[in-house]
Each structure stands twice: as structure tokens, then as C-alpha cells.
Tab-separated table of C-alpha atoms and ligand atoms in Angstrom:
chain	number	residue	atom	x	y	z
A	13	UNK	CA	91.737	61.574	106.606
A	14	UNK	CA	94.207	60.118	109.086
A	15	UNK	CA	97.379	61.037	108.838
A	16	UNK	CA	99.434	64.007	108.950
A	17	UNK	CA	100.463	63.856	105.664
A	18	UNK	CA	97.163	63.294	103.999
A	19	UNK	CA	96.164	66.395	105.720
A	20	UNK	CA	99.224	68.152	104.527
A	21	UNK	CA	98.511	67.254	101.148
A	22	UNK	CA	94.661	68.361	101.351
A	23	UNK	CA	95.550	71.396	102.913
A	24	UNK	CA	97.534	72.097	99.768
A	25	UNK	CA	95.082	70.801	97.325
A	26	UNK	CA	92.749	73.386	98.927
A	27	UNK	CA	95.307	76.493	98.849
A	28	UNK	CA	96.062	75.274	95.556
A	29	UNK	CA	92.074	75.561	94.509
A	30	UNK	CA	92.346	79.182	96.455
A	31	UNK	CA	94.939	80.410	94.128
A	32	UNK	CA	93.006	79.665	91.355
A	33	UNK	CA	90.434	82.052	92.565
A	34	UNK	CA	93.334	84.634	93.306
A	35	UNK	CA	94.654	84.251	90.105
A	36	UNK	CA	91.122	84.738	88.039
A	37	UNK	CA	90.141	87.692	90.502
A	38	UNK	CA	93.314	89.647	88.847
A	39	UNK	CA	92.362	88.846	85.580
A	40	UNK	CA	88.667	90.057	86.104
A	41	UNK	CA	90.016	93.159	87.832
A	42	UNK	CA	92.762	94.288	85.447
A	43	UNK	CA	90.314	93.626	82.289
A	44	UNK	CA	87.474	95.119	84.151
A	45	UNK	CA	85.323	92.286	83.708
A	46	UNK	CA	83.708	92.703	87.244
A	47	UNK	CA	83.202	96.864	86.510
A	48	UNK	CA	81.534	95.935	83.137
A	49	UNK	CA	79.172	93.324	84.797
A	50	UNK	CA	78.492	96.100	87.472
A	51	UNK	CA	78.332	98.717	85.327
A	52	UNK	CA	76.322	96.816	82.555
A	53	UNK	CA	74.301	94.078	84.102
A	54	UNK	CA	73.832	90.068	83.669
A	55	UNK	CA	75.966	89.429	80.077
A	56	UNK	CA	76.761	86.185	77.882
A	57	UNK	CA	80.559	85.562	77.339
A	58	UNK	CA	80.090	87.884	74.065
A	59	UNK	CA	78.494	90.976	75.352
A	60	UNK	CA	81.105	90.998	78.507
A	61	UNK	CA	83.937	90.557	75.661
A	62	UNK	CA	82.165	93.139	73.272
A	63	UNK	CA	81.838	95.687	77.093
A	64	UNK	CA	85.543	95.005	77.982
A	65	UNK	CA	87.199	94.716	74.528
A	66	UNK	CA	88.414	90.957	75.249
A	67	UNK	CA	87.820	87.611	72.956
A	68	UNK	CA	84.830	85.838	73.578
A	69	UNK	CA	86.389	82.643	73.880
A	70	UNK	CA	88.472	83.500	77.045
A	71	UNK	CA	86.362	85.453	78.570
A	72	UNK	CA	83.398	82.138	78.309
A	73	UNK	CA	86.040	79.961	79.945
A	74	UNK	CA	86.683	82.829	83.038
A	75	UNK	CA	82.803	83.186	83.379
A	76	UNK	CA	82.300	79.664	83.650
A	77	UNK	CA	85.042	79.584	86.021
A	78	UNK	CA	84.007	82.326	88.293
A	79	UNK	CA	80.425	80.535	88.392
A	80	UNK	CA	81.890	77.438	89.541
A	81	UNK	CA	83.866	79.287	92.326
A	82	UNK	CA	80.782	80.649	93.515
A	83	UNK	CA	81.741	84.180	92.477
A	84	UNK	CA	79.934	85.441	90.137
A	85	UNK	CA	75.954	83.999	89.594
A	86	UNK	CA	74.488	82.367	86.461
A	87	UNK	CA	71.101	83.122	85.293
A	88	UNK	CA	70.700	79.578	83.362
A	89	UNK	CA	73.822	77.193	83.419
A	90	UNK	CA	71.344	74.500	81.651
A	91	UNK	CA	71.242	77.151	78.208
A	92	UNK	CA	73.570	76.717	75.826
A	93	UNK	CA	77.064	78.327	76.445
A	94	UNK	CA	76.614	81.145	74.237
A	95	UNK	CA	73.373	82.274	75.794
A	96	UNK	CA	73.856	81.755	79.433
A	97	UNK	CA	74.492	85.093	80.976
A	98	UNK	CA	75.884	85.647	84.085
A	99	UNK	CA	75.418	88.107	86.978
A	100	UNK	CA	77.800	89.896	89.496
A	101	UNK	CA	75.492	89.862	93.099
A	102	UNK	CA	75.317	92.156	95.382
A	103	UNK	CA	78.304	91.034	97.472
A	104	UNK	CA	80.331	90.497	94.835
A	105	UNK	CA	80.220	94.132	93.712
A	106	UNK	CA	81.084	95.662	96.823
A	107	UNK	CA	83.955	93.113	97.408
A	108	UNK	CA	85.233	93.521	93.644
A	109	UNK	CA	84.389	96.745	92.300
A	110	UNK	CA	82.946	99.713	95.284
A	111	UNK	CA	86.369	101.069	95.451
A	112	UNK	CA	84.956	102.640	98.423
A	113	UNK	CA	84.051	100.023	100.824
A	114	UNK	CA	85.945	99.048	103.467
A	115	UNK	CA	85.485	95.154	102.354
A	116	UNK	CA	86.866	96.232	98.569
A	117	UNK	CA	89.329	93.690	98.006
A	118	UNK	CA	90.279	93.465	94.396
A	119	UNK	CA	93.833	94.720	95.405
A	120	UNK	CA	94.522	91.888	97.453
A	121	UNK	CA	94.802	89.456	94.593
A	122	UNK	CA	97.028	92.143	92.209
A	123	UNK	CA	99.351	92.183	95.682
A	124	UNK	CA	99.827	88.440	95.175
A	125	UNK	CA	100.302	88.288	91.749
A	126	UNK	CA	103.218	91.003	92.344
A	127	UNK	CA	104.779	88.731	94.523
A	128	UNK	CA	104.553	85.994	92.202
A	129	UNK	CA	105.932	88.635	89.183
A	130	UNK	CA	109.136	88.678	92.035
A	131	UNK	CA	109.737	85.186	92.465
A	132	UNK	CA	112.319	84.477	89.595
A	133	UNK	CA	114.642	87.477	91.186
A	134	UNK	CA	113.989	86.185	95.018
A	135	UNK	CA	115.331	82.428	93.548
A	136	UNK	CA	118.168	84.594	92.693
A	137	UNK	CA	118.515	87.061	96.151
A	138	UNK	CA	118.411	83.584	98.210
A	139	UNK	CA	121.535	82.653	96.128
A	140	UNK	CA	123.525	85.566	96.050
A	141	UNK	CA	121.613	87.971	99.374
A	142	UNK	CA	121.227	90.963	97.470
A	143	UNK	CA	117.757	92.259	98.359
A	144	UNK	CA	115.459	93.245	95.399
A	145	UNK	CA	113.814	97.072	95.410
A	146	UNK	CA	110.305	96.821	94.629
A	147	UNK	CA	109.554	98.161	91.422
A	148	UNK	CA	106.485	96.214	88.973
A	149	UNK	CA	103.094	98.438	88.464
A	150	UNK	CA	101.391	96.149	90.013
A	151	UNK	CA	103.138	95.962	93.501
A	152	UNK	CA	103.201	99.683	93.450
A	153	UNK	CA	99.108	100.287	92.968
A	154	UNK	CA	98.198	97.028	94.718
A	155	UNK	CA	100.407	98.582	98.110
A	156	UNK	CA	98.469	101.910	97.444
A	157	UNK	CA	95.125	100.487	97.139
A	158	UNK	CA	95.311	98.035	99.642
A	159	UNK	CA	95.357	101.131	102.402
A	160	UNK	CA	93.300	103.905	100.739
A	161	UNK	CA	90.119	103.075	101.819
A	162	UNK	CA	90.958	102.712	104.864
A	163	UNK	CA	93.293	105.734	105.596
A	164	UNK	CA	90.528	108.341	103.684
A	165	UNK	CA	87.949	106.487	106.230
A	166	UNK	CA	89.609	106.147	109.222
A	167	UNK	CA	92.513	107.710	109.730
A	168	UNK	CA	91.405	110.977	111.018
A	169	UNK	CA	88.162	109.869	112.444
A	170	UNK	CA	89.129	106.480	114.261
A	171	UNK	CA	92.918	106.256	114.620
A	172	UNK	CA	94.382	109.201	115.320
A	173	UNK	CA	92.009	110.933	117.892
A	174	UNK	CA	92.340	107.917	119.751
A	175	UNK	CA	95.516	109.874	120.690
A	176	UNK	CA	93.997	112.657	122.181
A	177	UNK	CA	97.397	115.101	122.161
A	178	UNK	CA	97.956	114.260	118.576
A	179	UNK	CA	94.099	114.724	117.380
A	180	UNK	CA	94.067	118.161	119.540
A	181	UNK	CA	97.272	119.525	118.173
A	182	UNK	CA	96.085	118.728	114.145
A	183	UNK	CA	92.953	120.516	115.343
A	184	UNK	CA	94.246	123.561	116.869
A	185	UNK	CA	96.154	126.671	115.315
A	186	UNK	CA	98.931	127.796	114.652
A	187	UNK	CA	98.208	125.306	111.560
A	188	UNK	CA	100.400	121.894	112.357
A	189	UNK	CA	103.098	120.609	109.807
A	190	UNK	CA	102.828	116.619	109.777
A	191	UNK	CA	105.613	114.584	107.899
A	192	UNK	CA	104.079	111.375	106.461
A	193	UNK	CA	107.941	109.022	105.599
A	194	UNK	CA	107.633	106.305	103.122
A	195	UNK	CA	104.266	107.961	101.736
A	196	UNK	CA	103.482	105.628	98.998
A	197	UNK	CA	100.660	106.995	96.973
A	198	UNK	CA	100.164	109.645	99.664
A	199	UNK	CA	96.765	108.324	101.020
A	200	UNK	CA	97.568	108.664	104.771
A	201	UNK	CA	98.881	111.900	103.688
A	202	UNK	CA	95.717	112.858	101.833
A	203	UNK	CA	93.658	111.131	104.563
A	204	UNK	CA	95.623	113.831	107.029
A	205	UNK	CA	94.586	117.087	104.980
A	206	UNK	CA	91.007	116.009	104.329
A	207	UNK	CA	90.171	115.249	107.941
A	208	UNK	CA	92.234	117.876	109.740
A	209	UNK	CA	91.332	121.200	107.400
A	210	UNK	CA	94.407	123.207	109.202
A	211	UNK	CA	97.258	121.058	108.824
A	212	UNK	CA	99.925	120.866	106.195
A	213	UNK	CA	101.590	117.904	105.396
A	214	UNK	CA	104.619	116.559	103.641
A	215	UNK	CA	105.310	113.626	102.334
A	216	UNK	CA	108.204	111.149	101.289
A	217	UNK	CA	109.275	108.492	99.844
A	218	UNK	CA	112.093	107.400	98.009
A	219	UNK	CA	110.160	105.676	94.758
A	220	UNK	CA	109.953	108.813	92.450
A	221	UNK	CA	106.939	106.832	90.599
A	222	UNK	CA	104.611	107.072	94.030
A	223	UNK	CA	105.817	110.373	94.611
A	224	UNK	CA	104.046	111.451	90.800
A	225	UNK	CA	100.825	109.418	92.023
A	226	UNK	CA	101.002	111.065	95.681
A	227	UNK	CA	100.707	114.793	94.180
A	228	UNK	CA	98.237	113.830	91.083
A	229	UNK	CA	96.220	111.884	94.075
A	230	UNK	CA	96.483	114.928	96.233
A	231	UNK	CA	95.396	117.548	93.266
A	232	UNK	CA	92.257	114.609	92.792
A	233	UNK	CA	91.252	114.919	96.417
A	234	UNK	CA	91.606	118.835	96.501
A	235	UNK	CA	94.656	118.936	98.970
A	236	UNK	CA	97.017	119.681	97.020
A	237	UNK	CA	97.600	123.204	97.779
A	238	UNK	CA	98.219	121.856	101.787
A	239	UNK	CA	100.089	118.573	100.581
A	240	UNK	CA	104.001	118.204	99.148
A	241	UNK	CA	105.384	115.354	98.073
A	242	UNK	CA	109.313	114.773	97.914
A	243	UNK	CA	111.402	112.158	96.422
A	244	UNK	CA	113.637	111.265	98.758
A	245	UNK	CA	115.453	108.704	100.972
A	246	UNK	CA	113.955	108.540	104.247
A	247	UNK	CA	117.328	108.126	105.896
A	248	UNK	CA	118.985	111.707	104.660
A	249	UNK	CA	115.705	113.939	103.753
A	250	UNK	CA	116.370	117.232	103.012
A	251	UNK	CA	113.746	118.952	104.807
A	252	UNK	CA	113.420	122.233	107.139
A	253	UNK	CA	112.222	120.430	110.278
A	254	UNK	CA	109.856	121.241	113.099
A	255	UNK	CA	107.037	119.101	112.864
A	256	UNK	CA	104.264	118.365	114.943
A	257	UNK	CA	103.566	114.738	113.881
A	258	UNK	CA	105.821	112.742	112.295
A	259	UNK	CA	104.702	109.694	110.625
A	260	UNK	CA	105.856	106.347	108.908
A	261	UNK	CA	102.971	104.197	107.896
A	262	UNK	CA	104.156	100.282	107.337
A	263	UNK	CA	107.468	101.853	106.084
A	264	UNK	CA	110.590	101.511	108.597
A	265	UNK	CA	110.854	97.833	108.115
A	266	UNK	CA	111.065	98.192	104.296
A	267	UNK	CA	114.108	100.525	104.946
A	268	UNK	CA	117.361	98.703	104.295
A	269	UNK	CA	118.839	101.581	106.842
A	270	UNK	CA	115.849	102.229	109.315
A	271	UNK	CA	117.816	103.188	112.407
A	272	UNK	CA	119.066	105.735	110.034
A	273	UNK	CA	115.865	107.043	108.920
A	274	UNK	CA	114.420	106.812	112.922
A	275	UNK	CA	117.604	109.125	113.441
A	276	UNK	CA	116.245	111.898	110.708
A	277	UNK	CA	112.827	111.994	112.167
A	278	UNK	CA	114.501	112.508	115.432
A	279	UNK	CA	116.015	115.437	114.003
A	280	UNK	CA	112.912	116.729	112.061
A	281	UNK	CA	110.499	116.318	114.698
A	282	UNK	CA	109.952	119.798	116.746
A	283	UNK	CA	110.631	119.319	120.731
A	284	UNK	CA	107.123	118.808	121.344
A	285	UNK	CA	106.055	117.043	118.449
A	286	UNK	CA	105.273	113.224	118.111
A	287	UNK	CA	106.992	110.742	116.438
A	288	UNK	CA	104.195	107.450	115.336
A	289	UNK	CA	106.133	104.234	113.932
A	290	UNK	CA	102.946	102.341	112.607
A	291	UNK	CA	103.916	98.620	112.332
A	292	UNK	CA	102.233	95.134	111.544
A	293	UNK	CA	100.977	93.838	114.911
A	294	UNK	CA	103.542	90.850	115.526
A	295	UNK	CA	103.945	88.715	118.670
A	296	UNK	CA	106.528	89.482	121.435
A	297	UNK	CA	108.999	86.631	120.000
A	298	UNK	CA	109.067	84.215	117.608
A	299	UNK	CA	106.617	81.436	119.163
A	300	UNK	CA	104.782	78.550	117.820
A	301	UNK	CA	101.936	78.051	116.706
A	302	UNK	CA	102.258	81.265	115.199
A	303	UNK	CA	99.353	83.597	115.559
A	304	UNK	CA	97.604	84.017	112.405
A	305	UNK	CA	99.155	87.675	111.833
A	306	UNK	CA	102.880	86.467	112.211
A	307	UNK	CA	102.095	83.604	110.186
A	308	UNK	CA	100.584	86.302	107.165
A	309	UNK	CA	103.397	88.634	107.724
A	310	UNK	CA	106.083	85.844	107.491
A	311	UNK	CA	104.422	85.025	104.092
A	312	UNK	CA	105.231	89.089	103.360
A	313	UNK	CA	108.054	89.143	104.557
A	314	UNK	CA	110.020	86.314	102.869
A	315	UNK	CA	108.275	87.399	99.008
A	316	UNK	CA	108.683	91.316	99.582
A	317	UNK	CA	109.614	92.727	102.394
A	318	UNK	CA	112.826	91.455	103.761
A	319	UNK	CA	114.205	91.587	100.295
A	320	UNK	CA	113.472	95.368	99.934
A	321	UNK	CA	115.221	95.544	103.578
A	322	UNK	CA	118.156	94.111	101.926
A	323	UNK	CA	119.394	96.335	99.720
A	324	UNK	CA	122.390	98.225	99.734
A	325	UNK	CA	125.419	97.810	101.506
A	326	UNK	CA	125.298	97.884	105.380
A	327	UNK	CA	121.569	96.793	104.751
A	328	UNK	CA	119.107	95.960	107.775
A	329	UNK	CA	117.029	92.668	106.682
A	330	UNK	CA	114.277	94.054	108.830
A	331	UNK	CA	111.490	91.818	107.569
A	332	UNK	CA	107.953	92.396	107.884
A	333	UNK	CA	107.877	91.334	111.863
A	334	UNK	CA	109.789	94.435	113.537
A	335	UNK	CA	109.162	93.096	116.675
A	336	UNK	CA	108.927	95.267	120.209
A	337	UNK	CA	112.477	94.323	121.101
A	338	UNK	CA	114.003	95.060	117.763
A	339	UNK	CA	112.082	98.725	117.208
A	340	UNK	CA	112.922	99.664	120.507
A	341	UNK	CA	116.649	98.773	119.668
A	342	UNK	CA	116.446	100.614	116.522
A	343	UNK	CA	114.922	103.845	118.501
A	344	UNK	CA	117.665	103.567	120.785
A	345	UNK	CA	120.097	103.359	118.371
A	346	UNK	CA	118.821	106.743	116.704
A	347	UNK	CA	119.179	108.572	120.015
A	348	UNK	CA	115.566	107.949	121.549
A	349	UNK	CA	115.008	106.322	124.861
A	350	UNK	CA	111.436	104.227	124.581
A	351	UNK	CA	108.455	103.418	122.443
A	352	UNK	CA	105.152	102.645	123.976
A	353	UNK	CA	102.121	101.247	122.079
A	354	UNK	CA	99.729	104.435	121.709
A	355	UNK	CA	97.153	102.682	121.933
A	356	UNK	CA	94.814	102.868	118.711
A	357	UNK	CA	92.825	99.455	118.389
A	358	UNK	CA	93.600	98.261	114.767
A	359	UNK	CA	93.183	94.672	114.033
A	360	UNK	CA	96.640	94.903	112.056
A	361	UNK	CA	98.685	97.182	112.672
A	362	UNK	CA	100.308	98.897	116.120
A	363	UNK	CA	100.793	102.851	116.114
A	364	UNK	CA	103.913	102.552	118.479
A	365	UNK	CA	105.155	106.413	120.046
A	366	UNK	CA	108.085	106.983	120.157
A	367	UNK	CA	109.936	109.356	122.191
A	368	UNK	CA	112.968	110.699	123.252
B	25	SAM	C1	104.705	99.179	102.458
B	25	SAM	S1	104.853	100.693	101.645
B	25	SAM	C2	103.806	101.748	102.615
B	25	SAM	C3	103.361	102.966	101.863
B	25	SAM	C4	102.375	103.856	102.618
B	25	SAM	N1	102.943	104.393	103.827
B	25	SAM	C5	101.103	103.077	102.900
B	25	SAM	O1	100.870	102.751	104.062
B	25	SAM	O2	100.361	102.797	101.943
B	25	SAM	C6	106.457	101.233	102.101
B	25	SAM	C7	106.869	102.503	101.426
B	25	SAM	O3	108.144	102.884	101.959
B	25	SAM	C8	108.915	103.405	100.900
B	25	SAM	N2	110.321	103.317	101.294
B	25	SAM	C9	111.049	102.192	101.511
B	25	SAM	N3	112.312	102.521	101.831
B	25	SAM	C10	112.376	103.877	101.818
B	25	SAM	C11	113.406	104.810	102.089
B	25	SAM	N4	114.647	104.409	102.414
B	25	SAM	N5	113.126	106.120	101.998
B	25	SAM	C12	111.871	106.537	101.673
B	25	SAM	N6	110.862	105.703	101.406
B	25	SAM	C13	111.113	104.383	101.490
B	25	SAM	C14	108.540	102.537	99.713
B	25	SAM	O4	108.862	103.153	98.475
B	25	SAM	C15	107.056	102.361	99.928
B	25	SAM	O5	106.316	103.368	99.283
């Protein structure tokens, strides 16, 4: 290969080949194909069908597919296709069904396929730039699932005591009130009352559907008596005020007025509480080559995240990459004077203080 634009066009011929496997990993997750080969063991194309209540046909050709990707195993490709069972391995069922595991990625694929369910609005938003409020099933549980795990796992036993005055305040009585802004599904909230047994949190977010999933996900994990959930604009939240930890978990750059919403955690945190702005971990400036996280978070930003920054009059256009310079200009904007990185190693993410 020689010249650039052979190797442009490979490279493409290869994402286009990894889309494919994006694409089939959805299907396999929403018809809980992989569960029912976990669940069920090796299966031809008609006892997976007869498991998952899907046509034989279709679910021969996705088999066969996921074989060929080097997904899922085959016991004996040379039998005829109606007997040839296949197998999930090992590795496969952790990745694609051990909801669990740190390395459970069947969410990933759903995330893309929301972005994809956007595209025919986001032809439209470049046109007219009116941002687009996120809104299918599928972006909604792929965003909460992408972070569960991880929160109910590591949140209160990696993260957070990394900042020692934060882990010894959630530890130590009178009982600490934590606000958790732009909860989602509520895991971090969750993840909060699980591993700090004093603390009561609240939680908001704007989208009245994750607010319903937040509280039936609290009741699940037995917080629910120390948990609240409110629907509710993070930029004019109706709350009492006085917390201990505030919180806003991949959240302020989604905010079409997050300068707004810095302001009302300002106002709700108590005078010797902490406010944490947790944000994808984004170069300085805008330099090329781009690392590989601004290059991923440019890919969220232009299919989901600037658009939900854009709605609404007056509206930010954040974007995914809320660099240093721009948080810090937000923060000052909302009457605080500095943000410092606090210091919690995360491949990902930055848990940025910031204080007044
Ligand atoms: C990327 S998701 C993160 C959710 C959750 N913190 C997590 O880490 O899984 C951003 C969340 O912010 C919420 N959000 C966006 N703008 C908001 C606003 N103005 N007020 C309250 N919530 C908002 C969205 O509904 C969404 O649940």
C-alpha cells in the first residue's frame, strides 16, 4: 500500500468491516441471542431461534456471521447448516452478557446505534442549528449502562477516597447530603448510598424518563429510602441547599446553559462543601494529532453531545471537549474563582474541584 489514499481507503474498508460487528453485536444483545447461548449452551440456528423467540432463518445468517467475525465459536462449520451449533466462549460471555464485569460491553454498540437512530435530525440541526434533546430508548439505557458497572464498583472504593476530605466527610456523622446533577439512571447516585451507608443523596436530572429508572434502580439496589430523585433542570433546581458534595457526572457539557447550572450548585453547595465537575479527559487545546481521547470525544460530540448543548435559546454548544480554559471560564462566570484537577486517576474522565 503506497499511497495516502490507498491507506485512506483501507482504513475505511476496515472501519467499515468494524461496523458490521457493531451493528450484529446490537442485534444479538437486544434479541438476547448472546444471554440464550450463555444461559443455554452450544445451539443450531433453530434451538437459538426456538430459546429467543426469533426465525430460524435470520438468526442462521447472524450465527454464521458472528463465527466469521471471530465472535462467537462453532463446534463443526464442515456439518450441514442446520446442524452446526455454535458456542459463546468464555470471553465472549463476560464481554457480552456478565452485566457485572468491568469489560461488559454490550452497551457500547446500542450507544452507536443511538447515534446512528439521530443522524436524519443532525442532517437537519447542521442546516437550521437547532440542537436536538436526546430522547430514543436506546440512547437513554445505552448512557446508563455504559457507567453502571463502573460507578457500583468504583466509585466509592477507588475514586472518591482518592479525595481524602470528600471520602472522610461521606464517612463521618452528622450523615452528609450529596447532590448527584444530571443523574441519569442514578447509578453514581446509587453507587454513593451503597458505599457510604450514612449519606443521603439527591439526584437530578431534567429527562423525567431517567428520573422513573433512577428511583425504580434505587428501590432494586435497596437505597431507596436514602436516595431522591427530582425532575428538574439543572440550571433552576428547586432544592433546600446545604450540601456536602455536590456532583455532576459527564453532565455540564450536555447543558445548553451550564454556567447557569455551575451558578445553582454554587448556591446549593454548603460553605464547606465540595463542588466535583467530572469531565472527559481532553487535551489543553485543540492540537494535532489528536490524542486518541479527543479524537473519541470529537466523534461524541459532533453525533450527540454538542447537539444536546444546543438547545434552547441563548444555548452554550459546549461539546463533549470542555476544555480547562473553557470550565474554568464557565466557573468564573457562575461566581467561583478556580478549578483544580482533584486528582483521581481515571483513564477517561477528570474529577475537576471546583471552588469558590
Ligand atoms: C451523559 S449523561 C450522564 C448521566 C449520568 N451522570 C452518568 O454519568 O451516567 C448527561 C445527563 O445530563 C442530563 N442533563 C442534560 N442537561 C440537563 C439539564 N439542563 N438539567 C438536568 N439534567 C440535564 C441528561 O438528561 C443526562 O441524563
Amino acid at each position: 500500500m503506497n499511497s495516502d489514499a490507498e491507506r485512506l481507503a483501507a482504513r475505511i474498508a476496515d472501519a467499515s468491516l468494524a461496523v458490521h460487528d457493531v451493528l450484529t453485536i446490537y442485534l444479538g444483545e437486544r434479541l438476547g441471542l448472546y444471554d440464550a447461548l450463555a444461559a443455554g449452551g452450544p445451539a443450531t440456528a433453530d434451538d437459538l431461534a426456538g430459546r429467543t423467540g426469533t426465525h430460524p432463518r435470520y438468526v442462521r445468517e447472524w450465527l454464521e456471521h458472528q463465527a466469521a467475525a471471530g465472535i462467537l465459536g462453532c463446534e463443526d462449520p464442515a456439518a450441514p447448516a442446520e446442524r452446526r451449533r455454535f458456542l459463546l466462549p468464555p470471553a465472549a460471555a463476560e464481554v457480552l452478557t456478565e452485566r457485572e464485569s468491568l469489560l461488559w460491553s454490550a452497551a457500547r454498540p446500542r450507544s452507536l446505534v443511538a447515534l446512528a437512530q439521530k443522524l436524519p435530525a443532525l442532517l437537519e440541526a447542521f442546516r437550521t442549528g437547532e440542537g436536538i434533546p436526546d430522547g430514543t430508548d436506546d440512547a437513554r439505557t445505552a448512557q446508563a449502562d455504559l457507567g453502571r458497572a463502573a460507578f457500583l464498583r468504583l466509585l466509592a472504593t477507588e475514586w472518591l477516597p482518592r479525595i481524602a476530605d470528600v471520602d472522610g466527610r461521606l464517612r463521618s456523622e452528622p450523615p452528609a447530603r450529596v447532590l448527584d446533577v444530571g443523574c441519569g439512571a442514578g447509578w453514581a447516585s446509587i453507587a454513593l448510598a451503597r458505599g457510604y451507608p450514612l449519606v443521603r443523596v439527591d439526584g437530578l436530572d431534567f429527562d423525567p424518563l431517567s428520573v422513573g429508572t433512577a428511583r425504580a434502580n434505587a428501590d432494586a439496589h435497596g437505597v431507596g429510602a436514602r436516595v431522591a430523585f427530582h425532575a428538574a433542570d439543572a440550571a433552576s433546581p428547586d432544592l433546600p441547599g446545604g450540601y456536602d458534595l455536590v456532583v455532576a457526572f459527564e453532565s455540564l457539557h450536555d447543558m445548553p446553559r451550564p454556567v447557569e447550572a455551575l451558578a445553582a450548585m454554587r448556591r446549593l453547595v454548603a460553605p464547606a462543601g465540595t463542588v466535583l465537575v467530572v469531565e472527559e479527559k481532553v487535551g489543553e487545546a485543540f492540537t494535532l494529532p489528536a490524542s486518541p481521547n479527543d479524537r473519541l470525544n470529537y466523534g461524541w460530540s459532533v453525533l450527540t453531545c454538542l447537539p444536546s448543548a444546543m438547545c434552547g435559546p441563548g444555548a452554550a454548544g459546549t461539546g463533549t471537549l470542555l476544555r480547562r480554559e473553557t470550565l474554568l471560564r464557565y466557573a468564573r462566570e457562575a461566581g467561583f474563582s478556580s478549578i483544580e484537577d482533584a486528582g483521581v486517576p481515571h483513564d477517561a474522565w477528570t474529577f475537576w474541584r471546583v471552588t469558590s
